[in-house]
Amino acid sequence: MRYLLLVPLISTALSLKAWGSHREILDVGLINQGRLPYFSVPTEGLYIDILDEIGREVGIIFRYRFFPQSRIRHLMNHNLLDVEPGIAEAWRTDKLEFENSIYSHAILTSSEVMVYNPKNFQASPDTRFLMTLSRCSILGFSDLDSLKEKQSNDQKIITEIQLLQMLKNNRCDFAVFPEDVVTPHLSMFGLRVTNSIATFDLKLRLTQRHRALLPRINQAIEKMVSTGLMAKILMKYRGSDD
Amino acid sequence: MIKRMGKLKCIIIFVLLMIVSMVLLGIKSTSTDELLTTEFEVAEEISLIGSALVYNMNYNQLGLIVNSMIKSRKDIVSVTIIDDVSQGVIFSYSLNGDIKTFNGFSTGYLRGYSSPIVHEGQLIGSVNVELKPIALTSSSNYHHKTGFIIVFFLLVMMFLNLVFYALLKLSMSGSRPVPFGSKKFVYLVLSCMSGFILMTVVGGYFIIEKNRKIIEERVEIYLQETITDFGRDMERTRRTLESIYNQMTHSDEFQRVYRDLVYASYSDENVLYESNYNELLNIIARYNDFGISGDSSFLIMNVEGDVIAQQGNDLTVDDIDKTINSAFIGALSGNAEFLPPKKTVNESPPLYYADLYFSYPIWDEFGNVIGVFFSAIPKISFVYYDISQYSFGLSGELVAKNNDDYIVSNCRFPKASTLDCGYMYSNLSHERHIPEHKGHLELVEDYRGEESYIVSNWRDDFNITLISKIDSEEVLNSFYEFQRGVILILVVMSSFTIFTTMYTLFLGKEANDKLIKSNYSIIKRLGHAAEFKDNETAMHIVRMSYYAKIIATNHGCDKDWVELLFNAAPMHDIGKIGVPDYILQKPGKLTSDEWTIMRQHPEFGARIIGTQDNELLRMAHDIAIAHHEKWDGTGYPYGIKKEEIPISARIIAIADVFDALTSERIYKKAWTFEDAVMLISSESGKHFEPSLVNTFMRSLPEISDIKTQYIDKHEENIHEC
């Protein structure tokens, strides 16, 4: 009798699998070191929840693949990845990126802050003063407009944890981070942040060949916002709904 | 300090230091005796070091590291790193500054190799490296050898100096004298010189031969490495092809087309067969990017061996061996293999082919083999027919020959009229080498008739013998230069040493002879002084010296000894200096007391001369003390007899008495020659030794001549020193 019960279950599973196999699969590029609260390895975080929900709405599967930041941009440029989540349009201005990118509606807002080691300063430093000092940044990350002149002097680091360690060890004077990302690490490394120096609307960046999907994705985002699901997800990972 | 330590100690310390330095030099030369690095190793090293940097796209860091690698080597001609995603060049270096497009093929006879860059299982790029052709014999090795030679010859020089030092000591020692300039001394020096030359020649020979062996060992390793590289590349090719064919034949499309082709071929449905055949060509053409050409010849057979599809005529059913160990049976067992090459030579125009084929099993979805795919090897750079990329140096190359010793690969130096290379023989080429066994070095004539070093290795999978070869002239060029250098050093060193030693000896002997002559002159004058005190004539000691010389010579004594006797003889009466003049010059007979004093003059003489290391003075001492002893023991001062009396004194006794008898003295007239001879004869066995008397009697003509020549002249003055 038990075996007879298994038959409809297996049939259902196979049919689901068959249905699933017809859904379009989009490869999503995420940084291989993880970036909580946005995502972590293997698959957790607000980006993952948002994308999974969009996938359900639109009828596509997002397959998460982890690479160094530079490689994600490189693979996106050559259509070997389909989606790069949490990107502001101002960050992807290289010719190939500009030509090959389309963006969804914003999924959240990110505040960028400057991180520094307070032991190097008698008082909280002014952001303009900090910008004149040495900077560490992640290889493959875009620079803010105000910092682009200093790019040649930057030290390029592979992971954000390494970067925080560099600040702690006074190997460089400051770095720019999303406030969401750096806040949980400040006390552990004995670092502080300035006030927000910029705010960006973060969107899903897709390659041009998925232009047809964009309206449905945007609709799904709007629906998530209107139903309060988006706020719920943000609250879950950020502790606030904005 | 050196004086305090002593010269011998200094020399020993110096020799020890030299030995230590030689050992250290030997260790250093061993530690730096590294194997030649190949282009494969360089490419793979860059691939390994750079993979993480390429993956992270940290190109600045990649550039720094690869540039520092390049700077540490002089033989890198170009390095190109290509990104797999964009196919763009992410790093480029060229020795002459030109940015060149590297297609993975070797250009000319540069050593080129392309290695994939893989990070965590992902192919992310490739690195292409070209190295300069190298002469297989490294010059650094010879620097070490030169250092070794210098130390070796310094040691030989030390040895020589030690020998001379020992000789000097020996010549000065009293126990076993070897006088400077004597024959014995010259023989010893010549022996040492011969030993030195022998040592240098033997040492030089061993160094040269050792050098040759080292070169041959290095060449053997290099030739073996070339074969290993080829094997590695072929294995990589096999795996790559296996993956590609696996991908292709497992696709649903291929499976369907194959089944339809099988069905159509059995049911003679030509339209269906035609459409599926075209579809098959389309499927194969899609794998062009993977190096499988749609134009290549292929043959697809089912498990019964029937042809299902075929393209081109290069590979026919007759070429497919179906015996137990064949590729066909291997494929039915699920193995992908290479087929032995098929050689074709067109007469006109002269064209040459030796294509290689690959067999792959076709599986169904249940894992059963349902057919075999035979295909010509696509035109990938390192495959068999393009074996010329393994050429190295100025004449090195890799060739393949079949069981008939016929070369089936392209060769580097084909005959002018055709690409054909002909035959090549070797003793070990058909030995079945196990994979780990790389074959041994042989010296044979290659297909051109040039003497070549080769390493051969039989390949069961291709039914061919791979031969890695290089002209012996190229290999040994440096060796011959080294050999000439060593011989030149040997000749120059030997000549210089012999010349300077002989010249030094000559000058030393000249100086020594002068010194000896001077010493003898002084000794003679001393003898004269005693004679002057006695009878105011020097002729006595001159004559008796000659008489003694004549007797000793005719008695068979050694020439050097006779010369010594001749020079020591004048001092026989030196002791008379201690006898008062009134006794020596008394006209009448001496009293008993006077005789007692007179008889002490041998002891006075012995004391005056003393005990010396000098051989001449030792003989003079013997003569002085014993020339008044008698054969029968009745002489003075000690009354010793026969052989107890030194032979020098026995001879001097005859000479002295004979000249005294035949000379005029204050107290007597001179005897006639005959009377004196008779007296000597009558004293045989009493005063004189009988055999010496006999010799004296035989020598009378010469003695007579001397007596006539040196007549006493009382007015003669002794002048000149």
Short mmCIF file of N, CA and C in Angstrom, two decimals, chain B residues 436-505:
data_model
loop_
_atom_site.label_atom_id
_atom_site.label_comp_id
_atom_site.label_asym_id
_atom_site.label_seq_id
_atom_site.Cartn_x
_atom_site.Cartn_y
_atom_site.Cartn_z
N GLU B 436 57.61 4.08 -18.00
CA GLU B 436 58.55 4.80 -17.13
C GLU B 436 59.96 4.75 -17.70
N HIS B 437 60.20 3.77 -18.55
CA HIS B 437 61.55 3.60 -19.08
C HIS B 437 61.70 4.44 -20.32
N LYS B 438 62.63 5.34 -20.28
CA LYS B 438 62.65 6.36 -21.31
C LYS B 438 63.63 6.09 -22.45
N GLY B 439 64.33 4.98 -22.43
CA GLY B 439 65.26 4.70 -23.50
C GLY B 439 66.64 5.26 -23.20
N HIS B 440 67.63 4.72 -23.91
CA HIS B 440 69.01 5.10 -23.65
C HIS B 440 69.61 5.84 -24.85
N LEU B 441 70.67 6.55 -24.55
CA LEU B 441 71.34 7.33 -25.58
C LEU B 441 72.12 6.42 -26.50
N GLU B 442 71.99 6.69 -27.80
CA GLU B 442 72.79 5.96 -28.79
C GLU B 442 73.44 6.98 -29.72
N LEU B 443 74.53 6.57 -30.32
CA LEU B 443 75.19 7.41 -31.32
C LEU B 443 75.08 6.68 -32.66
N VAL B 444 74.24 7.18 -33.54
CA VAL B 444 74.00 6.50 -34.81
C VAL B 444 73.99 7.52 -35.95
N GLU B 445 73.91 7.00 -37.15
CA GLU B 445 73.77 7.89 -38.31
C GLU B 445 72.29 8.12 -38.54
N ASP B 446 71.89 9.37 -38.76
CA ASP B 446 70.47 9.63 -38.98
C ASP B 446 70.12 9.44 -40.45
N TYR B 447 68.94 9.86 -40.84
CA TYR B 447 68.47 9.64 -42.21
C TYR B 447 69.29 10.40 -43.24
N ARG B 448 70.06 11.40 -42.78
CA ARG B 448 70.92 12.15 -43.71
C ARG B 448 72.33 11.59 -43.76
N GLY B 449 72.61 10.63 -42.86
CA GLY B 449 73.96 10.11 -42.75
C GLY B 449 74.80 10.89 -41.76
N GLU B 450 74.15 11.82 -41.04
CA GLU B 450 74.88 12.61 -40.05
C GLU B 450 74.93 11.84 -38.73
N GLU B 451 76.08 11.90 -38.10
CA GLU B 451 76.20 11.22 -36.80
C GLU B 451 75.34 11.98 -35.77
N SER B 452 74.47 11.26 -35.12
CA SER B 452 73.52 11.91 -34.21
C SER B 452 73.39 11.14 -32.91
N TYR B 453 73.10 11.90 -31.87
CA TYR B 453 72.71 11.27 -30.61
C TYR B 453 71.20 11.06 -30.67
N ILE B 454 70.76 9.87 -30.31
CA ILE B 454 69.32 9.63 -30.34
C ILE B 454 68.87 8.90 -29.07
N VAL B 455 67.63 9.12 -28.76
CA VAL B 455 66.94 8.29 -27.76
C VAL B 455 65.67 7.81 -28.44
N SER B 456 65.45 6.52 -28.47
CA SER B 456 64.29 5.99 -29.17
C SER B 456 63.33 5.32 -28.19
N ASN B 457 62.08 5.32 -28.56
CA ASN B 457 61.07 4.75 -27.68
C ASN B 457 59.92 4.18 -28.50
N TRP B 458 59.70 2.91 -28.35
CA TRP B 458 58.62 2.26 -29.10
C TRP B 458 57.28 2.61 -28.47
N ARG B 459 56.29 2.97 -29.33
CA ARG B 459 54.95 3.29 -28.84
C ARG B 459 53.99 2.23 -29.35
N ASP B 460 53.49 1.46 -28.42
CA ASP B 460 52.53 0.42 -28.80
C ASP B 460 51.27 1.02 -29.38
N ASP B 461 50.84 2.18 -28.83
CA ASP B 461 49.58 2.75 -29.28
C ASP B 461 49.62 3.26 -30.71
N PHE B 462 50.80 3.64 -31.18
CA PHE B 462 50.90 4.14 -32.55
C PHE B 462 51.60 3.18 -33.49
N ASN B 463 52.13 2.10 -32.94
CA ASN B 463 52.94 1.18 -33.74
C ASN B 463 54.13 1.88 -34.38
N ILE B 464 54.68 2.79 -33.69
CA ILE B 464 55.84 3.50 -34.26
C ILE B 464 56.92 3.63 -33.18
N THR B 465 58.11 3.93 -33.67
CA THR B 465 59.20 4.25 -32.75
C THR B 465 59.43 5.75 -32.82
N LEU B 466 59.35 6.38 -31.68
CA LEU B 466 59.66 7.80 -31.62
C LEU B 466 61.15 7.96 -31.43
N ILE B 467 61.74 8.81 -32.19
CA ILE B 467 63.18 9.04 -32.04
C ILE B 467 63.42 10.53 -31.81
N SER B 468 63.99 10.83 -30.69
CA SER B 468 64.40 12.20 -30.41
C SER B 468 65.89 12.27 -30.71
N LYS B 469 66.28 13.16 -31.57
CA LYS B 469 67.67 13.14 -32.03
C LYS B 469 68.25 14.54 -32.18
N ILE B 470 69.56 14.58 -32.14
CA ILE B 470 70.28 15.85 -32.36
C ILE B 470 71.67 15.52 -32.90
N ASP B 471 72.17 16.38 -33.76
CA ASP B 471 73.50 16.13 -34.34
C ASP B 471 74.56 16.11 -33.25
N SER B 472 75.44 15.11 -33.35
CA SER B 472 76.51 15.03 -32.35
C SER B 472 77.42 16.26 -32.42
N GLU B 473 77.53 16.81 -33.63
CA GLU B 473 78.40 17.98 -33.80
C GLU B 473 77.90 19.14 -32.96
N GLU B 474 76.58 19.33 -32.94
CA GLU B 474 76.01 20.42 -32.15
C GLU B 474 76.21 20.18 -30.66
N VAL B 475 76.01 18.91 -30.28
CA VAL B 475 76.14 18.57 -28.86
C VAL B 475 77.58 18.73 -28.40
N LEU B 476 78.49 18.24 -29.25
CA LEU B 476 79.89 18.16 -28.80
C LEU B 476 80.70 19.39 -29.17
N ASN B 477 80.08 20.35 -29.80
CA ASN B 477 80.82 21.54 -30.21
C ASN B 477 81.51 22.20 -29.01
N SER B 478 80.75 22.40 -27.98
CA SER B 478 81.31 23.01 -26.77
C SER B 478 82.34 22.09 -26.13
N PHE B 479 82.05 20.78 -26.23
CA PHE B 479 82.97 19.83 -25.64
C PHE B 479 84.34 19.92 -26.33
N TYR B 480 84.31 20.01 -27.67
CA TYR B 480 85.59 20.09 -28.39
C TYR B 480 86.34 21.37 -28.02
N GLU B 481 85.59 22.44 -27.86
CA GLU B 481 86.24 23.69 -27.44
C GLU B 481 86.88 23.51 -26.06
N PHE B 482 86.13 22.87 -25.20
CA PHE B 482 86.63 22.61 -23.85
C PHE B 482 87.88 21.72 -23.91
N GLN B 483 87.80 20.69 -24.75
CA GLN B 483 88.91 19.75 -24.89
C GLN B 483 90.17 20.49 -25.37
N ARG B 484 89.99 21.31 -26.40
CA ARG B 484 91.13 22.06 -26.94
C ARG B 484 91.71 22.98 -25.85
N GLY B 485 90.81 23.58 -25.09
CA GLY B 485 91.25 24.47 -24.01
C GLY B 485 92.09 23.73 -22.98
N VAL B 486 91.61 22.55 -22.60
CA VAL B 486 92.33 21.77 -21.59
C VAL B 486 93.69 21.33 -22.12
N ILE B 487 93.70 20.87 -23.37
CA ILE B 487 94.98 20.41 -23.94
C ILE B 487 95.96 21.58 -24.02
N LEU B 488 95.45 22.74 -24.43
CA LEU B 488 96.32 23.92 -24.52
C LEU B 488 96.90 24.26 -23.15
N ILE B 489 96.02 24.22 -22.14
CA ILE B 489 96.48 24.52 -20.78
C ILE B 489 97.55 23.51 -20.36
N LEU B 490 97.30 22.24 -20.67
CA LEU B 490 98.25 21.19 -20.29
C LEU B 490 99.60 21.42 -20.94
N VAL B 491 99.56 21.69 -22.24
CA VAL B 491 100.82 21.86 -22.98
C VAL B 491 101.57 23.07 -22.47
N VAL B 492 100.84 24.18 -22.33
CA VAL B 492 101.48 25.42 -21.88
C VAL B 492 102.04 25.25 -20.47
N MET B 493 101.23 24.64 -19.63
CA MET B 493 101.67 24.45 -18.24
C MET B 493 102.88 23.55 -18.15
N SER B 494 102.81 22.43 -18.87
CA SER B 494 103.91 21.48 -18.84
C SER B 494 105.17 22.11 -19.39
N SER B 495 105.02 22.77 -20.55
CA SER B 495 106.20 23.38 -21.18
C SER B 495 106.81 24.43 -20.26
N PHE B 496 105.96 25.25 -19.73
CA PHE B 496 106.44 26.32 -18.87
C PHE B 496 107.15 25.74 -17.63
N THR B 497 106.51 24.74 -17.05
CA THR B 497 107.06 24.16 -15.83
C THR B 497 108.40 23.47 -16.13
N ILE B 498 108.41 22.71 -17.22
CA ILE B 498 109.66 22.01 -17.55
C ILE B 498 110.77 23.02 -17.82
N PHE B 499 110.44 24.00 -18.63
CA PHE B 499 111.46 24.99 -18.99
C PHE B 499 112.00 25.71 -17.76
N THR B 500 111.06 26.21 -16.95
CA THR B 500 111.50 27.00 -15.79
C THR B 500 112.26 26.12 -14.78
N THR B 501 111.80 24.89 -14.63
CA THR B 501 112.48 24.00 -13.68
C THR B 501 113.89 23.68 -14.16
N MET B 502 113.98 23.31 -15.45
CA MET B 502 115.29 22.94 -15.99
C MET B 502 116.24 24.15 -15.96
N TYR B 503 115.70 25.30 -16.29
CA TYR B 503 116.52 26.49 -16.29
C TYR B 503 117.01 26.81 -14.88
N THR B 504 116.09 26.67 -13.92
CA THR B 504 116.45 26.90 -12.52
C THR B 504 117.52 25.92 -12.07
N LEU B 505 117.32 24.67 -12.48
CA LEU B 505 118.30 23.64 -12.12
C LEU B 505 119.66 23.96 -12.73
#
